[in-house]
Coordinates of C-alpha atoms and ligand atoms in Angstrom, one line a residue:
M250 CA 15.1 -9.6 -17.1
A251 CA 14.0 -7.2 -14.5
N252 CA 12.1 -7.6 -11.0
V253 CA 10.3 -4.4 -9.9
V254 CA 9.2 -3.4 -6.4
V255 CA 6.5 -0.9 -6.3
V256 CA 5.9 0.7 -2.7
G257 CA 3.9 3.8 -1.7
A258 CA 6.6 6.4 -0.6
Q259 CA 4.1 8.8 1.6
W260 CA 1.0 8.1 3.6
G261 CA -0.4 5.7 1.1
D262 CA -2.9 6.9 -1.5
E263 CA -0.1 8.4 -4.0
G264 CA -2.1 6.8 -7.0
K265 CA -0.1 3.5 -6.8
G266 CA -3.2 2.0 -8.6
K267 CA -2.8 3.4 -11.8
I268 CA 1.1 2.9 -11.9
V269 CA 0.6 -0.5 -11.0
D270 CA -1.8 -1.3 -13.6
W271 CA 0.6 0.5 -16.5
L272 CA 3.5 -1.9 -15.2
S273 CA 1.4 -5.0 -14.8
E274 CA 1.0 -4.8 -18.5
R275 CA 4.7 -5.5 -19.0
A276 CA 5.3 -8.2 -16.1
D277 CA 4.4 -11.9 -16.2
I278 CA 3.8 -12.6 -12.6
I279 CA 2.3 -10.0 -10.1
A280 CA 2.5 -10.7 -6.5
R281 CA 1.5 -8.9 -3.6
F282 CA 3.9 -9.2 -0.3
Q283 CA 2.1 -7.7 2.4
G284 CA -1.0 -6.0 3.7
G285 CA -4.6 -7.5 3.8
H286 CA -8.1 -6.8 1.9
N287 CA -7.5 -3.3 2.6
A288 CA -5.5 -2.6 -0.4
G289 CA -8.3 -0.8 -2.6
H290 CA -7.7 -0.7 -6.1
T291 CA -10.2 0.5 -8.7
L292 CA -9.0 -0.5 -12.2
V293 CA -10.5 0.7 -15.5
I294 CA -9.8 -1.5 -18.2
D295 CA -11.8 -1.0 -21.8
G296 CA -14.2 1.0 -20.1
E297 CA -15.3 -1.9 -17.4
V298 CA -14.5 -1.2 -13.8
F299 CA -12.9 -3.7 -11.7
K300 CA -12.6 -3.4 -7.7
L301 CA -9.7 -5.2 -6.1
S302 CA -8.7 -5.2 -2.5
L303 CA -6.7 -8.5 -2.2
L304 CA -5.9 -9.9 -5.3
P305 CA -2.9 -8.5 -7.4
S306 CA -4.1 -6.2 -9.8
G307 CA -2.5 -8.7 -12.7
I308 CA -5.5 -11.1 -12.0
V309 CA -7.9 -9.0 -14.4
R310 CA -5.3 -9.5 -17.8
G311 CA -5.2 -12.7 -19.2
G312 CA -2.0 -14.7 -19.5
K313 CA -0.5 -13.5 -15.9
L314 CA 0.4 -15.5 -13.0
S315 CA -0.9 -13.6 -9.7
V316 CA 0.4 -14.3 -6.2
I317 CA -0.5 -13.8 -3.0
G318 CA 3.0 -14.1 -0.6
N319 CA 3.2 -15.2 3.1
G320 CA 3.7 -11.7 4.1
V321 CA -0.2 -11.1 3.4
V322 CA -2.6 -12.1 5.8
L323 CA -5.4 -13.7 3.9
D324 CA -9.4 -13.4 4.7
P325 CA -10.0 -16.8 3.1
W326 CA -14.0 -16.0 2.9
H327 CA -13.1 -12.2 1.2
L328 CA -11.0 -14.3 -1.1
V329 CA -13.7 -16.2 -2.2
K330 CA -16.0 -13.1 -2.9
E331 CA -13.8 -11.3 -4.4
I332 CA -13.1 -14.3 -7.3
D333 CA -16.7 -14.6 -7.5
G334 CA -17.2 -11.0 -8.1
L335 CA -14.4 -11.1 -10.6
R336 CA -15.9 -14.3 -12.4
S337 CA -19.3 -12.6 -12.5
Q338 CA -17.2 -9.9 -15.0
G339 CA -15.9 -12.7 -17.0
V340 CA -12.4 -13.0 -15.3
T341 CA -10.6 -16.3 -15.4
V342 CA -9.3 -17.4 -12.1
S343 CA -7.8 -20.6 -11.8
P344 CA -4.7 -22.2 -10.2
E345 CA -2.9 -21.4 -13.4
T346 CA -3.6 -17.5 -12.9
L347 CA -3.4 -17.4 -8.9
M348 CA -1.0 -18.8 -6.4
I349 CA -1.4 -18.4 -2.6
A350 CA 1.5 -19.3 -0.4
E351 CA 1.4 -22.3 1.8
N352 CA 2.2 -20.4 4.7
T353 CA 0.2 -17.5 4.5
P354 CA -1.7 -16.9 7.8
L355 CA -5.7 -16.7 7.5
I356 CA -7.8 -13.7 8.8
L357 CA -10.5 -15.0 11.1
P358 CA -14.0 -13.7 12.0
I359 CA -12.5 -13.4 15.4
H360 CA -10.3 -11.0 14.1
G361 CA -12.4 -8.6 12.8
E362 CA -14.4 -9.0 16.0
L363 CA -11.4 -8.1 18.1
D364 CA -10.6 -4.9 16.1
R365 CA -14.0 -3.8 16.4
A366 CA -14.3 -4.4 19.9
R367 CA -11.2 -2.5 20.6
E368 CA -11.9 0.5 18.5
S369 CA -15.1 1.3 20.0
Q370 CA -14.0 0.7 23.7
N371 CA -11.0 2.3 24.0
S372 CA -10.8 5.6 22.7
V373 CA -7.1 6.5 24.1
A374 CA -5.9 3.6 21.8
K375 CA -8.2 4.5 18.2
I376 CA -5.5 3.8 15.9
G377 CA -8.4 4.3 13.1
T378 CA -8.2 0.5 11.6
T379 CA -10.1 -0.4 8.9
G380 CA -11.9 -3.2 11.1
R381 CA -11.1 -6.0 8.5
G382 CA -9.1 -7.9 11.5
I383 CA -5.8 -7.4 9.8
G384 CA -3.8 -6.2 12.8
P385 CA -5.3 -8.9 15.1
A386 CA -4.3 -11.4 12.5
Y387 CA -0.5 -10.5 12.1
E388 CA -0.7 -10.5 16.0
D389 CA -1.7 -13.9 16.2
K390 CA 1.3 -14.5 13.4
V391 CA 4.1 -13.2 15.6
G392 CA 2.4 -14.9 18.7
R393 CA 2.7 -18.2 16.6
R394 CA -0.7 -19.2 17.0
S395 CA -1.8 -18.6 13.5
I396 CA -3.8 -20.9 11.3
R397 CA -2.2 -21.1 7.8
V398 CA -3.0 -21.9 4.4
A399 CA -1.6 -25.2 4.8
D400 CA -3.2 -26.1 8.0
L401 CA -6.2 -26.2 6.6
A402 CA -5.4 -29.5 4.4
D403 CA -4.9 -31.8 7.5
D404 CA -8.1 -32.0 9.8
A405 CA -6.2 -33.0 12.8
T406 CA -3.3 -29.8 12.6
L407 CA -6.4 -27.6 12.1
E408 CA -8.0 -28.5 15.3
T409 CA -4.7 -28.2 17.5
R410 CA -4.0 -24.7 15.4
V411 CA -7.7 -23.5 16.7
D412 CA -7.2 -24.9 20.0
R413 CA -4.2 -23.1 20.3
A414 CA -5.7 -19.7 19.2
L415 CA -8.6 -19.9 21.2
V416 CA -6.4 -20.3 24.7
H417 CA -5.4 -16.8 23.8
H418 CA -8.5 -15.3 22.4
N419 CA -11.1 -16.5 25.0
A420 CA -9.3 -14.8 27.5
L421 CA -8.6 -11.4 25.6
R422 CA -12.5 -11.9 24.8
A423 CA -13.3 -12.3 28.4
G424 CA -11.4 -9.0 29.2
L425 CA -13.3 -7.1 26.2
G426 CA -16.7 -8.4 27.3
L427 CA -17.1 -10.7 24.3
D428 CA -18.5 -14.0 24.5
P429 CA -16.1 -17.2 24.3
V430 CA -15.4 -18.3 20.6
D431 CA -17.7 -21.0 19.3
R432 CA -15.3 -23.6 18.6
D433 CA -17.1 -26.2 16.6
K434 CA -18.6 -23.5 14.4
L435 CA -15.3 -22.0 13.4
L436 CA -13.9 -25.3 12.6
A437 CA -16.8 -26.2 10.4
D438 CA -16.4 -22.8 8.7
L439 CA -12.9 -23.3 8.1
R440 CA -13.6 -27.1 6.7
A441 CA -16.2 -25.4 4.7
I442 CA -14.0 -22.8 3.0
A443 CA -10.7 -25.3 2.8
P444 CA -11.0 -26.5 -0.6
A445 CA -11.9 -23.0 -2.2
V446 CA -8.6 -22.0 -0.7
L447 CA -6.6 -25.0 -1.1
E448 CA -6.9 -25.1 -4.8
Y449 CA -4.7 -22.3 -5.2
A450 CA -2.1 -23.3 -2.6
G451 CA 1.5 -23.8 -3.6
P452 CA 5.2 -23.2 -2.8
V453 CA 5.4 -19.5 -3.7
W454 CA 8.8 -19.2 -2.7
K455 CA 10.1 -21.8 -5.4
V456 CA 8.1 -20.7 -8.1
L457 CA 9.1 -17.1 -8.1
N458 CA 12.8 -18.3 -8.1
E459 CA 12.3 -20.9 -11.1
N460 CA 10.3 -17.9 -12.9
R461 CA 13.2 -15.6 -11.9
K462 CA 15.8 -18.1 -13.1
A463 CA 13.8 -18.2 -16.6
G464 CA 13.9 -14.9 -17.1
K465 CA 10.4 -13.8 -16.2
R466 CA 9.5 -10.1 -15.4
I467 CA 7.7 -10.2 -11.6
L468 CA 6.2 -7.2 -10.2
F469 CA 5.9 -6.8 -6.4
E470 CA 2.9 -4.8 -5.7
G471 CA 2.8 -2.8 -2.2
A472 CA 0.2 -1.4 -0.4
Q473 CA -0.3 1.4 1.8
G474 CA 2.5 4.0 1.9
S475 CA 6.2 3.9 3.7
L476 CA 5.3 6.0 6.5
L477 CA 2.8 3.9 7.7
D478 CA 5.6 1.0 7.9
I479 CA 5.2 -0.8 11.5
D480 CA 8.8 -0.1 12.0
F481 CA 9.7 3.2 10.3
G482 CA 6.3 4.9 10.2
T483 CA 4.9 7.3 12.1
Y484 CA 4.3 4.8 15.4
P485 CA 1.5 4.0 16.5
F486 CA -0.5 5.3 13.7
V487 CA 0.5 2.8 11.3
T488 CA -0.5 -0.3 9.7
S489 CA 0.4 -3.8 11.2
S490 CA 3.1 -4.9 8.6
N491 CA 6.3 -3.9 7.0
V492 CA 5.7 -2.1 3.8
L493 CA 9.2 -0.8 2.7
A494 CA 10.6 -2.5 -0.2
G495 CA 12.8 -5.0 1.8
Q496 CA 9.6 -6.9 2.6
A497 CA 8.8 -7.9 -1.0
A498 CA 11.9 -10.4 -0.3
T499 CA 10.8 -11.8 3.2
G500 CA 6.8 -11.2 2.2
T501 CA 7.5 -14.0 -0.9
G502 CA 10.5 -15.9 -0.2
I503 CA 12.7 -14.2 -3.1
G504 CA 16.1 -13.0 -1.9
P505 CA 16.7 -9.2 -1.9
G506 CA 19.4 -9.6 -4.6
S507 CA 16.8 -10.5 -7.1
I508 CA 15.3 -7.2 -6.8
D509 CA 16.4 -5.1 -9.8
F510 CA 14.6 -2.0 -9.3
V511 CA 12.6 0.1 -6.7
L512 CA 9.9 2.2 -7.5
G513 CA 8.4 4.9 -4.9
I514 CA 5.1 6.3 -6.0
V515 CA 4.7 9.7 -5.2
K516 CA 2.1 12.2 -5.1
A517 CA 3.5 16.0 -6.2
Y518 CA 1.9 17.2 -2.7
T519 CA 1.4 15.3 0.8
T520 CA -1.9 13.7 2.0
R521 CA -2.6 11.4 5.0
V522 CA -6.1 9.9 6.2
G523 CA -6.7 9.9 9.8
E524 CA -4.7 10.4 13.0
G525 CA -1.1 10.7 13.3
P526 CA 1.4 13.4 13.2
F527 CA 1.8 15.5 9.3
P528 CA 4.2 18.1 9.9
A529 CA 3.5 20.0 6.7
E530 CA -0.7 19.7 7.2
L531 CA -2.3 22.9 5.6
T532 CA -5.4 23.7 7.5
D533 CA -6.1 26.7 5.8
E534 CA -8.0 27.3 2.3
V535 CA -4.8 26.0 0.4
G536 CA -5.0 22.7 2.0
Q537 CA -8.7 22.7 1.3
R538 CA -7.7 23.4 -2.4
L539 CA -5.4 20.9 -2.6
G540 CA -8.0 18.3 -1.7
E541 CA -10.7 19.6 -4.0
R542 CA -8.8 19.6 -7.0
G543 CA -7.1 16.2 -6.0
H544 CA -10.3 14.4 -4.8
E545 CA -8.8 13.7 -1.8
F546 CA -11.7 11.6 0.1
G547 CA -11.6 8.2 0.8
T548 CA -12.9 5.8 -1.5
V549 CA -14.6 3.6 0.7
T550 CA -15.4 6.1 3.6
G551 CA -15.8 9.0 1.8
R552 CA -13.7 10.7 4.8
K553 CA -11.6 13.8 3.9
R554 CA -8.1 13.2 3.7
R555 CA -5.5 15.8 5.4
C556 CA -3.4 17.9 2.8
G557 CA -0.4 19.7 2.8
W558 CA 2.4 20.8 0.2
F559 CA 5.1 18.3 -1.1
D560 CA 7.2 17.3 2.0
A561 CA 10.4 16.6 0.5
V562 CA 12.2 15.7 3.9
L563 CA 9.5 12.8 4.5
V564 CA 10.0 11.3 0.9
R565 CA 14.1 11.4 0.9
Q566 CA 13.6 9.5 4.1
T567 CA 11.1 6.7 2.8
C568 CA 13.4 6.7 -0.7
A569 CA 16.7 5.8 1.5
T570 CA 14.6 3.1 3.4
S571 CA 13.0 1.5 0.6
G572 CA 16.3 1.9 -1.4
V573 CA 14.2 3.5 -4.3
N574 CA 15.7 3.7 -7.6
G575 CA 13.5 6.2 -9.3
I576 CA 10.0 7.6 -8.6
A577 CA 6.7 7.7 -10.3
L578 CA 5.3 11.4 -9.3
T579 CA 1.9 11.5 -9.7
K580 CA -1.1 14.1 -9.4
L581 CA 1.2 16.6 -10.8
D582 CA -1.8 18.1 -12.3
V583 CA -3.7 19.1 -9.0
L584 CA -1.0 21.8 -8.7
D585 CA -2.0 23.6 -11.5
G586 CA -2.8 27.2 -11.3
F587 CA -1.3 28.0 -8.0
E588 CA 0.6 31.0 -8.3
T589 CA 3.2 30.2 -5.7
L590 CA 3.9 26.6 -4.8
K591 CA 6.1 25.7 -1.6
I592 CA 8.1 22.5 -0.8
C593 CA 9.0 21.7 2.5
V594 CA 12.9 21.1 3.0
G595 CA 13.5 20.8 6.7
Y596 CA 11.9 20.9 10.1
E597 CA 12.7 23.3 13.1
L598 CA 12.4 21.7 16.4
D599 CA 13.3 23.4 19.5
G600 CA 15.3 26.0 17.5
Q601 CA 17.4 23.5 15.8
R602 CA 16.8 22.5 12.0
L603 CA 16.4 18.8 11.0
D604 CA 16.9 17.2 7.8
Y605 CA 14.7 13.8 8.9
L606 CA 11.6 13.2 10.8
P607 CA 12.7 12.1 13.9
I608 CA 11.0 8.9 15.7
A609 CA 9.8 10.0 19.0
S610 CA 5.9 11.0 18.8
D611 CA 6.1 13.9 20.6
Q612 CA 9.1 15.6 18.8
Q613 CA 7.5 14.3 15.6
A614 CA 4.3 16.6 16.5
R615 CA 6.4 19.4 17.4
C616 CA 8.6 19.5 14.2
T617 CA 7.4 22.8 12.3
P618 CA 7.9 22.6 8.3
I619 CA 10.6 25.1 6.9
Y620 CA 9.5 25.7 3.3
E621 CA 10.9 27.0 0.0
E622 CA 9.0 28.5 -2.4
M623 CA 8.9 28.3 -6.1
P624 CA 6.7 30.0 -8.6
G625 CA 3.3 28.0 -9.9
W626 CA 1.9 27.7 -13.4
S627 CA -1.4 29.2 -14.7
E628 CA -1.2 26.2 -17.9
S629 CA -2.7 23.0 -17.5
T630 CA -0.4 20.0 -17.2
E631 CA -3.7 17.7 -17.0
G632 CA -3.2 14.7 -19.8
A633 CA 0.8 15.8 -20.4
R634 CA 2.1 12.7 -22.2
S635 CA 5.6 14.6 -22.9
W636 CA 8.0 16.9 -21.5
A637 CA 6.9 19.2 -24.3
D638 CA 3.8 19.5 -23.1
L639 CA 4.6 20.8 -19.9
P640 CA 5.1 24.7 -18.8
A641 CA 8.8 25.6 -17.7
E642 CA 7.8 26.0 -14.3
A643 CA 6.2 22.6 -14.0
I644 CA 9.5 20.9 -15.5
K645 CA 11.2 23.3 -12.6
Y646 CA 9.0 22.4 -9.9
V647 CA 9.8 17.9 -11.0
R648 CA 13.7 18.9 -11.3
R649 CA 13.6 20.7 -8.0
V650 CA 12.0 18.0 -6.0
E651 CA 14.4 15.2 -7.5
E652 CA 17.2 17.2 -6.3
L653 CA 15.6 17.3 -2.6
I654 CA 14.4 13.7 -2.4
E655 CA 18.1 12.7 -4.1
C656 CA 16.2 10.5 -6.3
P657 CA 15.1 10.7 -10.1
V658 CA 11.8 10.5 -11.6
A659 CA 11.4 7.8 -13.5
L660 CA 7.4 8.2 -14.6
L661 CA 5.1 11.4 -14.5
S662 CA 1.4 10.9 -13.9
T663 CA -0.6 13.7 -15.1
S664 CA -4.2 12.4 -15.2
P665 CA -6.1 9.6 -13.7
E666 CA -5.9 7.9 -17.2
R667 CA -3.6 5.0 -17.9
D668 CA -2.0 6.7 -21.0
D669 CA -1.7 10.3 -19.7
T670 CA 2.1 9.2 -18.4
I671 CA 5.6 10.4 -19.3
L672 CA 7.8 7.7 -19.1
V673 CA 11.8 8.5 -18.5
T674 CA 13.1 5.4 -17.4
D675 CA 11.5 2.0 -17.9
P676 CA 11.7 0.3 -14.5
F677 CA 11.6 -3.3 -16.6
A678 CA 14.4 -2.0 -19.1
D679 CA 17.4 -4.2 -19.1
Ligands
GDP1929 P1 -3.5 3.8 -4.6 O1 -4.2 3.9 -2.9 O2 -2.1 4.6 -3.7 O3 -3.7 2.9 -5.0 O4 -4.2 5.4 -4.9 P2 -5.3 5.2 -6.0 O5 -4.6 4.3 -6.8 O6 -6.6 5.1 -5.0 O7 -5.2 6.8 -6.6 C1 -5.8 7.5 -5.8 C2 -6.9 8.3 -6.9 O8 -5.9 9.2 -7.8 C3 -7.5 7.7 -7.8 O9 -8.8 8.1 -8.2 C4 -6.6 7.8 -9.6 O10 -7.5 7.8 -10.5 C5 -6.2 9.2 -9.2 N1 -5.0 9.7 -9.8 C6 -3.7 8.9 -9.9 N2 -3.0 9.2 -10.8 C7 -3.3 10.5 -10.8 C8 -3.1 11.7 -11.7 O11 -1.8 11.9 -12.2 N3 -3.5 13.0 -11.8 C9 -4.8 13.0 -11.0 N4 -5.7 14.1 -11.2 N5 -5.2 12.3 -10.5 C10 -4.6 10.9 -10.2

């Protein structure tokens, strides 16, 4: 009778896909609570590859309800495309298996245009967005000019909402040298797509609360990573939503007291994509080796991820801000064969030792890592499924990580394969 929230506890790409898939088999409902169609997951089930970027991973498993909560921003055209793709692979998507919160804000084509125009014109403010309009859609939500799922059901409301949004957007577009929005086309496109979205619309908060009372297991699937959180991340090089576990409550309409377990996904070393501070970054051959062994290249862009040793300071901080009860430590096998391992245990800033990452960007950029060294192991941990399969040094490394981040390991992942996992604590256990 437990509800579990899964969050990335570093900069994303921690290996959430495998763990969420593993957990979703045990859940009745799988809900997304933030982000948009930028949460790339590849699931391999019985040899078949499924690619998802918006729908919760549970959608490919029969007999479960997948939920898109109000904390998400929804591109209706992308939704239809993703559903069509899954159907062509034999997956059933119906109002019985998918529900979208009526108060979910929409991503419109004008949001993507804005994203791309800004990124191409303003080299000073480059944040490295995916260009899918997610940031501008969140801006409109806070600016109270979003078109939300429920607005699609009433034509008069839809027109009013579109006009309200366009007052802002046309002014902005003029400043960026873009043509004004074609109002009639936008309205026609929205009217055309409306039935395909409304089919799944419902009061998610109510359905989740009823199911919770009925003892169903709900898995809240986070996207990105805690250090990309709009408030607690390395601002402004962050995503445009809250990604911490608390967002699972406001992003779906369930009370925080209904969350029984927060699982933080943590990679056994550190990576970051794109710009922004990264104190433990290694630009030498060790960083290169971590990247090669860990296949640290962007799934869509092929862009090389920046790599570094495990940063216990950051993970202790993200475990605190998300209230993590236990971590899933992934990619331990990538550390096989290193003679010595280092863990960042503090920062030095202006001659002082810090045990947390300060908020100010200039201070973040000046923090230099203080390392602790540990002996590595020459044996392979790849595919280990029990503690007995691990070399003593690997166990010591895991234990030291737990001590430093002040949080226990609940799951340990030793390969991309689903079953190559050591279970210590079942997050769904009563
Ligand atoms: P996400 O962005 O956090 O969902 O991360 P992904 O699901 O994209 O995972 C990143 C990559 O790491 C994928 O290619 C996974 O197959 C791989 N991966 C996950 N866990 C492990 C592991 O324990 N060991 C290794 N070697 N690879 C893993």
